[in-house]
């Protein structure tokens, strides 16, 4: 049974770490504020609980594990709310999302595709 818990813990820690790295790359590579907020929101909402679950599986049931559970509940409650509030405030401030329109044939503009 402990081998299964060790494997699950390692898997959660690995996936959480991969999501943190990809979220960091997304913050650097995304073109506008709204894309960056989305990348950080996904990282905070999914990677942090995976890392905390991986840590919970490593520790025995004690006051420390209760604290980690409380931190996870706080992260899951506040991060999506903060991401939404930032995006809404930016939209209210007048900034619009960056939109690319690569398919000009649907608008009737001269497209010479065969």
CSV table of C-alpha atoms in Angstrom, one decimal:
chain,number,residue,atom,x,y,z
A,1,UNK,CA,0.0,0.0,0.0
A,2,UNK,CA,2.9,2.4,0.7
A,3,UNK,CA,4.3,1.8,-2.7
A,4,UNK,CA,1.0,3.0,-4.3
A,5,UNK,CA,1.0,6.1,-2.1
A,6,UNK,CA,4.6,6.8,-3.0
A,7,UNK,CA,3.8,6.5,-6.7
A,8,UNK,CA,0.7,8.7,-6.4
A,9,UNK,CA,2.6,11.3,-4.4
A,10,UNK,CA,5.5,11.3,-7.0
A,11,UNK,CA,3.0,11.6,-9.8
A,12,UNK,CA,1.2,14.5,-8.2
A,13,UNK,CA,4.5,16.3,-7.5
A,14,UNK,CA,5.8,15.7,-11.0
A,15,UNK,CA,2.6,16.9,-12.7
A,16,UNK,CA,2.4,19.9,-10.4
A,17,UNK,CA,6.0,20.8,-11.2
A,18,UNK,CA,5.4,20.4,-15.0
A,19,UNK,CA,2.4,22.6,-14.8
A,20,UNK,CA,4.4,25.3,-12.8
A,21,UNK,CA,7.1,25.3,-15.5
A,22,UNK,CA,4.6,25.4,-18.4
A,23,UNK,CA,2.7,28.2,-16.6
A,24,UNK,CA,5.9,30.2,-16.2
A,25,UNK,CA,6.7,29.7,-19.9
A,26,UNK,CA,3.1,30.8,-20.7
A,27,UNK,CA,3.6,33.9,-18.7
A,28,UNK,CA,6.7,34.8,-20.7
A,29,UNK,CA,5.4,33.8,-24.1
A,30,UNK,CA,1.8,34.9,-24.2
A,31,UNK,CA,1.1,38.1,-26.2
A,32,UNK,CA,-1.4,40.0,-24.1
A,33,UNK,CA,-2.5,40.5,-20.5
A,34,UNK,CA,-5.6,38.3,-20.8
A,35,UNK,CA,-3.6,35.3,-22.1
A,36,UNK,CA,-1.1,35.8,-19.3
A,37,UNK,CA,-3.8,35.9,-16.7
A,38,UNK,CA,-5.2,32.7,-18.1
A,39,UNK,CA,-1.8,31.0,-17.9
A,40,UNK,CA,-1.3,32.1,-14.3
A,41,UNK,CA,-4.8,31.2,-13.3
A,42,UNK,CA,-4.4,27.6,-14.6
A,43,UNK,CA,-1.0,27.3,-12.9
A,44,UNK,CA,-2.3,28.6,-9.6
A,45,UNK,CA,-5.5,26.6,-9.7
A,46,UNK,CA,-4.2,23.3,-10.9
A,47,UNK,CA,-0.5,23.1,-10.1
A,48,UNK,CA,-0.6,24.3,-6.5
A,49,UNK,CA,-3.2,21.8,-5.4
A,50,UNK,CA,-1.4,19.0,-7.1
A,51,UNK,CA,1.8,19.9,-5.3
A,52,UNK,CA,0.0,20.2,-2.0
A,53,UNK,CA,-1.7,16.8,-2.6
A,54,UNK,CA,1.7,15.3,-3.3
A,55,UNK,CA,3.0,16.7,0.0
A,56,UNK,CA,-0.1,15.5,1.9
A,57,UNK,CA,0.5,11.9,0.7
A,58,UNK,CA,4.1,12.1,1.9
A,59,UNK,CA,3.2,13.2,5.5
A,60,UNK,CA,1.4,11.4,8.2
A,61,UNK,CA,-1.9,12.7,9.6
A,62,UNK,CA,-1.0,15.5,12.0
A,63,UNK,CA,-1.6,19.2,12.6
A,64,UNK,CA,0.7,19.9,9.7
A,65,UNK,CA,-1.5,18.0,7.3
A,66,UNK,CA,-4.5,19.9,8.5
A,67,UNK,CA,-2.6,23.2,7.8
A,68,UNK,CA,-1.8,22.0,4.3
A,69,UNK,CA,-5.4,21.1,3.7
A,70,UNK,CA,-6.5,24.6,4.9
A,71,UNK,CA,-3.9,26.2,2.6
A,72,UNK,CA,-5.3,24.1,-0.3
A,73,UNK,CA,-8.8,25.3,0.4
A,74,UNK,CA,-7.7,28.9,0.6
A,75,UNK,CA,-5.8,28.6,-2.7
A,76,UNK,CA,-8.7,27.0,-4.5
A,77,UNK,CA,-11.1,29.7,-3.2
A,78,UNK,CA,-9.0,32.8,-3.8
A,79,UNK,CA,-6.9,32.2,-6.9
A,80,UNK,CA,-9.8,31.8,-9.4
A,81,UNK,CA,-11.5,34.8,-7.8
A,82,UNK,CA,-8.4,37.0,-8.0
A,83,UNK,CA,-7.8,36.0,-11.6
A,84,UNK,CA,-11.3,36.8,-12.6
A,85,UNK,CA,-11.2,40.1,-10.7
A,86,UNK,CA,-7.9,41.1,-12.5
A,87,UNK,CA,-9.3,40.3,-15.9
A,88,UNK,CA,-12.6,42.1,-15.2
A,89,UNK,CA,-10.9,45.2,-13.9
A,90,UNK,CA,-8.6,45.3,-16.9
A,91,UNK,CA,-11.5,44.9,-19.2
A,92,UNK,CA,-13.4,47.6,-17.3
A,93,UNK,CA,-10.4,49.9,-17.6
A,94,UNK,CA,-10.6,49.8,-21.4
A,95,UNK,CA,-8.1,47.2,-22.5
A,96,UNK,CA,-9.4,44.6,-24.9
A,97,UNK,CA,-8.1,41.1,-25.6
A,98,UNK,CA,-5.8,40.7,-28.5
A,99,UNK,CA,-7.7,38.9,-31.4
A,100,UNK,CA,-6.1,37.4,-34.4
A,101,UNK,CA,-8.3,36.8,-37.5
A,102,UNK,CA,-6.3,34.4,-39.8
A,103,UNK,CA,-9.2,33.1,-41.8
A,104,UNK,CA,-10.1,36.0,-44.1
A,105,UNK,CA,-12.1,33.8,-46.5
A,106,UNK,CA,-15.1,33.8,-44.1
A,107,UNK,CA,-15.3,37.6,-44.2
A,108,UNK,CA,-15.4,37.8,-48.0
A,109,UNK,CA,-12.0,39.5,-48.4
A,110,UNK,CA,-9.8,38.5,-51.2
A,111,UNK,CA,-8.3,35.1,-50.4
A,112,UNK,CA,-6.7,33.2,-53.2
A,113,UNK,CA,-6.7,29.7,-51.6
A,114,UNK,CA,-7.2,26.9,-54.1
